[in-house]
Structures are given as structure tokens and as C-alpha cells.
Amino acid sequence: MTLIYGVVDLDSGKILLSAVGHPHPWLWNHSLEQFSESTVRGLPVGVLENSCYTPEILEMKPGDRLFIFTDGILEYPNPTRELFGAERFRETLRQAVGLPISQVPQWVNETLQAWRGSTNYPDDISLLILER
């Protein structure tokens, strides 16, 4: 099992994250107009007995967005079995920067469907976006 656990302080914009076998969240820095990848790491639950998980603290500034997603997005294949991949997903999210946060999941969904040419998802697809 993989998961991300986080605690968000809405006043300060600080987020405490811990991850177990999950893709690393991406933080969109609005002022720099670039992504940074979280460094939080951990083995999936149950791989090793007594595993330790070290949390990471991120700080979001106004306009920043944190993207937490499942590997089903990165590993989403097109008809020739080429994976959607991290770079293509980052570019998809860059193109959505001007959209209201409520419209970003639909943009991602439409982009994935156009990539595959289908609405059939071979793996779970989940996306959580936090914006300050």
C-alpha cells in the first residue's frame, strides 16, 4: 500500500508531509513559475517491519499549488504503450496554471483521454491539488 499523509497549517502555509511508496508531490512556485519535487521518501507499507518514515516540511506562499497524485497518471499508456510520464504531466500542469483550481482536474482528465484516445483507465487516477 502507498499513501501520503499531510498536516496543513492554513495560516502559515506550512505543510508537514510523509509518504510511503507514493509518487513525490510537486509544488508549483507561483512567483518563480516552476515546479519543485518533494523530497519525502518511504517504502510502501508492509515492505519492512518497523520502517521509519521521515516527514518533510513544505512552505506554500500565496498562489502556490501542491499537486499530490497517483502513479496511474505517470504510467498512463497511449495506444503504442508509451507512458504519459512526469515531463508530459508537468507540462500539462504548467498549461493549467492560469485556470481556476476547480478546472484543473478536468483539464488533466481531458489531456489524458486525448493522449490515450480513450476514456478507459487501466489504473487508478487520483489528483489532489492544494492552493494557497
XYZ file of N, CA and C in Angstrom:
396
model
N 0.839 -1.170 0.000
C 0.000 0.000 0.000
C 0.890 1.241 0.000
N 0.471 2.251 -0.752
C 1.167 3.531 -0.769
C 0.210 4.600 -0.257
N 0.783 5.653 0.313
C -0.049 6.763 0.756
C 0.790 7.992 1.039
N 0.101 9.112 1.098
C 0.683 10.388 1.511
C -0.131 10.843 2.712
N 0.573 11.295 3.734
C -0.087 11.840 4.911
C 0.415 13.257 5.090
N -0.484 14.188 5.300
C -0.071 15.570 5.463
C -0.900 16.303 6.493
N -0.268 17.286 7.095
C -0.940 18.199 8.011
C -0.678 19.603 7.481
N -1.756 20.357 7.273
C -1.657 21.684 6.670
C -1.992 22.747 7.715
N -1.121 23.740 7.834
C -1.391 24.921 8.656
C -1.858 26.014 7.709
N -3.146 26.273 7.701
C -3.724 27.228 6.754
C -3.217 28.648 6.965
N -2.874 29.005 8.189
C -2.400 30.365 8.465
C -0.995 30.607 7.932
N -0.086 29.668 8.185
C 1.317 29.870 7.793
C 1.631 29.341 6.397
N 0.799 28.437 5.884
C 1.083 27.813 4.597
C 2.060 26.661 4.702
N 2.406 26.256 5.925
C 3.330 25.133 6.108
C 2.572 23.816 6.048
N 3.222 22.838 5.405
C 2.638 21.512 5.255
C 3.663 20.484 5.707
N 3.274 19.624 6.607
C 4.101 18.505 7.046
C 3.645 17.288 6.251
N 4.552 16.696 5.473
C 4.217 15.558 4.611
C 5.043 14.338 4.970
N 4.413 13.199 4.884
C 5.116 11.928 4.980
C 4.566 11.039 3.878
N 5.427 10.239 3.268
C 4.998 9.402 2.146
C 5.501 7.988 2.315
N 4.709 7.050 1.855
C 5.125 5.649 1.847
C 4.861 5.082 0.457
N 5.933 4.962 -0.321
C 5.855 4.355 -1.643
C 5.008 5.093 -2.651
N 4.758 6.333 -2.439
C 3.871 7.123 -3.288
C 4.696 8.058 -4.166
N 4.202 8.406 -5.367
C 4.929 9.403 -6.161
C 5.137 10.683 -5.352
N 6.239 11.329 -5.591
C 6.608 12.519 -4.833
C 5.753 13.708 -5.253
N 5.115 14.385 -4.301
C 4.309 15.556 -4.643
C 5.148 16.643 -5.304
N 4.477 17.464 -6.091
C 5.134 18.587 -6.763
C 4.550 19.879 -6.237
N 5.418 20.841 -5.986
C 4.998 22.159 -5.541
C 5.238 23.152 -6.673
N 4.166 23.805 -7.119
C 4.277 24.855 -8.129
C 4.533 26.159 -7.392
N 5.702 26.752 -7.628
C 6.060 28.028 -7.043
C 5.560 29.120 -7.982
N 4.527 29.802 -7.558
C 3.877 30.804 -8.399
C 4.826 31.954 -8.764
N 5.588 32.439 -7.798
C 6.454 33.599 -8.076
C 7.623 33.241 -8.984
N 8.154 32.019 -8.874
C 9.262 31.590 -9.737
C 8.776 30.914 -11.018
N 7.489 30.583 -11.062
C 6.877 29.879 -12.191
C 7.629 28.593 -12.520
N 7.821 27.773 -11.476
C 8.495 26.486 -11.677
C 8.044 25.473 -10.629
N 8.265 24.210 -10.961
C 7.961 23.114 -10.047
C 9.186 22.743 -9.233
N 8.949 22.294 -8.022
C 9.972 21.597 -7.256
C 9.330 20.291 -6.800
N 10.132 19.269 -6.704
C 9.636 17.961 -6.302
C 9.930 17.747 -4.829
N 8.938 17.287 -4.126
C 9.112 16.976 -2.717
C 10.209 15.928 -2.553
N 10.932 16.007 -1.467
C 11.984 15.024 -1.195
C 11.511 13.932 -0.241
N 10.250 13.976 0.150
C 9.727 12.991 1.090
C 9.779 11.598 0.445
N 10.326 10.634 1.198
C 10.507 9.272 0.689
C 10.107 8.254 1.754
N 9.731 7.077 1.321
C 9.425 5.997 2.249
C 8.974 4.774 1.483
N 9.297 3.612 2.034
C 8.878 2.350 1.427
C 7.381 2.150 1.590
N 6.743 1.404 0.679
C 5.322 1.095 0.861
C 5.086 0.394 2.199
N 3.894 0.569 2.725
C 3.517 -0.047 3.997
C 3.660 -1.563 3.887
N 4.298 -2.171 4.889
C 4.411 -3.619 4.973
C 5.628 -4.221 4.309
N 6.452 -3.433 3.622
C 7.641 -3.978 2.969
C 8.658 -4.432 4.010
N 8.937 -3.589 4.972
C 9.856 -3.919 6.053
C 9.177 -3.675 7.390
N 9.376 -4.593 8.287
C 8.831 -4.425 9.633
C 9.564 -3.272 10.325
N 8.853 -2.479 11.075
C 9.416 -1.360 11.840
C 10.058 -0.294 10.952
N 9.496 -0.040 9.796
C 10.007 1.016 8.913
C 9.822 2.379 9.569
N 10.771 3.275 9.333
C 10.685 4.650 9.819
C 10.384 5.564 8.635
N 9.570 6.551 8.874
C 9.193 7.479 7.823
C 9.517 8.902 8.285
N 10.399 9.561 7.563
C 10.824 10.908 7.912
C 9.962 11.917 7.173
N 9.306 12.807 7.900
C 8.464 13.803 7.237
C 9.284 14.942 6.640
N 8.641 15.697 5.800
C 9.226 16.877 5.175
C 8.282 18.049 5.449
N 8.851 19.229 5.608
C 8.035 20.428 5.776
C 8.169 21.282 4.519
N 7.032 21.580 3.908
C 6.973 22.466 2.751
C 6.306 23.759 3.173
N 6.664 24.842 2.508
C 6.001 26.109 2.782
C 5.410 26.646 1.491
N 4.104 26.869 1.534
C 3.406 27.417 0.377
C 3.186 28.908 0.577
N 3.455 29.644 -0.464
C 3.208 31.084 -0.475
C 1.948 31.343 -1.307
N 1.351 32.514 -1.204
C 0.137 32.801 -1.984
C 0.351 32.526 -3.481
N -0.607 31.817 -4.068
C -0.544 31.475 -5.486
C 0.114 30.138 -5.765
N 0.820 29.573 -4.779
C 1.461 28.268 -4.952
C 0.405 27.164 -4.969
N 0.746 26.072 -5.637
C -0.122 24.895 -5.676
C 0.701 23.650 -5.378
N 0.143 22.774 -4.575
C 0.758 21.485 -4.283
C -0.058 20.414 -4.994
N 0.628 19.576 -5.778
C -0.018 18.506 -6.531
C 0.386 17.159 -5.941
N -0.602 16.420 -5.489
C -0.398 15.064 -4.979
C -1.191 14.151 -5.909
N -0.544 13.115 -6.433
C -1.171 12.304 -7.479
C -0.706 10.859 -7.385
N -1.465 9.979 -7.983
C -1.095 8.564 -8.025
C -0.260 8.272 -9.269
N 0.444 7.164 -9.225
C 1.304 6.778 -10.351
C 0.512 6.408 -11.599
N -0.800 6.219 -11.457
C -1.636 5.924 -12.617
C -1.589 7.023 -13.665
N -1.307 8.258 -13.244
C -1.188 9.363 -14.202
C 0.130 9.235 -14.964
N 1.214 9.053 -14.234
C 2.534 8.972 -14.874
C 2.658 7.727 -15.752
N 2.010 6.652 -15.367
C 2.121 5.379 -16.088
C 0.956 5.145 -17.049
N 0.222 6.180 -17.374
C -0.928 6.069 -18.263
C -0.432 5.882 -19.698
N -0.726 4.731 -20.336
C -0.178 4.456 -21.662
C -1.063 4.971 -22.797
N -0.398 5.315 -23.899
C -1.149 5.639 -25.110
C -1.300 4.337 -25.911
N -1.919 4.375 -27.090
C -2.120 3.124 -27.849
C -0.830 2.383 -28.221
N 0.307 3.096 -28.292
C 1.578 2.422 -28.603
C 2.328 2.017 -27.327
N 1.664 2.136 -26.180
C 2.176 1.744 -24.856
C 3.247 2.684 -24.315
N 3.386 3.867 -24.910
C 4.278 4.891 -24.357
C 3.581 5.497 -23.135
N 4.323 5.661 -22.040
C 3.746 6.194 -20.817
C 3.626 7.713 -20.880
N 2.615 8.240 -20.203
C 2.403 9.686 -20.171
C 3.626 10.372 -19.567
N 4.128 9.879 -18.468
C 5.393 10.332 -17.899
C 5.348 11.643 -17.135
N 6.397 11.869 -16.368
C 6.493 13.040 -15.497
C 6.610 14.339 -16.286
N 7.443 14.371 -17.306
C 7.629 15.620 -18.059
C 6.340 16.056 -18.752
N 5.640 15.122 -19.340
C 4.380 15.454 -20.026
C 3.339 15.923 -19.002
N 3.334 15.281 -17.820
C 2.392 15.694 -16.783
C 2.735 17.090 -16.264
N 4.017 17.372 -16.051
C 4.414 18.725 -15.622
C 3.971 19.773 -16.649
N 4.165 19.465 -17.919
C 3.761 20.402 -18.971
C 2.243 20.589 -18.970
N 1.498 19.531 -18.748
C 0.035 19.622 -18.656
C -0.362 20.559 -17.519
N 0.310 20.421 -16.378
C 0.006 21.272 -15.233
C 0.456 22.714 -15.471
N 1.592 22.891 -16.148
C 2.042 24.258 -16.496
C 0.999 24.967 -17.359
N 0.436 24.236 -18.310
C -0.577 24.813 -19.197
C -1.849 25.190 -18.441
N -2.048 24.571 -17.274
C -3.258 24.820 -16.486
C -3.053 25.869 -15.400
N -1.885 26.489 -15.337
C -1.581 27.449 -14.272
C -2.597 28.589 -14.225
N -3.056 29.057 -15.345
C -3.998 30.169 -15.378
C -5.436 29.779 -15.094
N -5.703 28.481 -15.030
C -7.069 28.030 -14.778
C -7.400 28.094 -13.288
N -8.668 28.322 -12.952
C -9.058 28.179 -11.551
C -8.795 26.738 -11.103
N -8.439 26.565 -9.854
C -8.091 25.244 -9.345
C -9.207 24.224 -9.598
N -10.452 24.655 -9.564
C -11.586 23.747 -9.766
C -11.624 23.165 -11.179
N -10.963 23.816 -12.141
C -10.974 23.343 -13.526
C -9.761 22.489 -13.892
N -8.759 22.457 -13.042
C -7.529 21.722 -13.354
C -7.767 20.214 -13.480
N -8.514 19.561 -12.572
C -8.733 18.119 -12.753
C -9.384 17.770 -14.090
N -10.349 18.565 -14.534
C -10.988 18.314 -15.831
C -9.984 18.474 -16.968
N -9.115 19.485 -16.884
C -8.069 19.703 -17.891
C -7.147 18.486 -17.957
N -6.733 17.985 -16.797
C -5.856 16.811 -16.745
C -6.579 15.603 -17.336
N -7.828 15.408 -16.958
C -8.603 14.284 -17.463
C -8.728 14.332 -18.986
N -9.053 15.498 -19.528
C -9.188 15.641 -20.980
C -7.849 15.411 -21.687
N -6.762 15.876 -21.088
C -5.434 15.683 -21.678
C -5.060 14.201 -21.693
N -5.350 13.498 -20.597
C -5.063 12.057 -20.541
C -5.898 11.292 -21.571
N -7.168 11.636 -21.670
C -8.031 10.948 -22.631
C -7.580 11.194 -24.063
N -7.129 12.415 -24.359
C -6.613 12.712 -25.704
C -5.322 11.926 -25.957
N -4.481 11.782 -24.954
C -3.234 11.030 -25.058
C -3.508 9.567 -25.402
N -4.474 8.988 -24.734
C -4.787 7.570 -24.920
C -5.771 7.338 -26.062
N -6.588 8.356 -26.352
C -7.626 8.173 -27.356
C -8.783 7.355 -26.816
N -8.947 7.382 -25.492
C -9.952 6.544 -24.853
C -10.266 7.098 -23.468
N -11.414 6.687 -22.940
C -11.766 7.039 -21.562
C -11.537 5.853 -20.623
N -10.911 4.803 -21.134
C -10.618 3.606 -20.345
C -9.319 3.803 -19.571
N -9.400 3.757 -18.250
C -8.225 3.914 -17.395
C -7.766 2.549 -16.892
N -6.528 2.132 -17.246
C -6.049 0.821 -16.814
C -5.588 0.780 -15.357
N -5.459 1.926 -14.706
C -5.000 2.002 -13.315
C -5.758 3.148 -12.647
N -5.669 3.209 -11.328
C -6.354 4.303 -10.642
C -5.681 5.635 -10.982
N -6.501 6.650 -11.080
C -6.051 8.017 -11.366
C -6.613 8.901 -10.268
N -5.722 9.469 -9.462
C -6.157 10.380 -8.408
C -5.264 11.612 -8.427
N -5.874 12.763 -8.171
C -5.161 14.028 -8.152
C -5.763 14.907 -7.066
N -4.913 15.377 -6.153
C -5.319 16.321 -5.114
C -4.486 17.577 -5.311
N -5.145 18.729 -5.334
C -4.445 19.997 -5.520
C -4.782 20.908 -4.354
N -3.749 21.421 -3.715
C -3.914 22.425 -2.666
C -3.362 23.744 -3.198
N -4.088 24.825 -2.954
C -3.638 26.139 -3.411
C -3.705 27.108 -2.236
N -2.684 27.927 -2.157
C -2.690 28.950 -1.104
C -2.993 30.289 -1.720
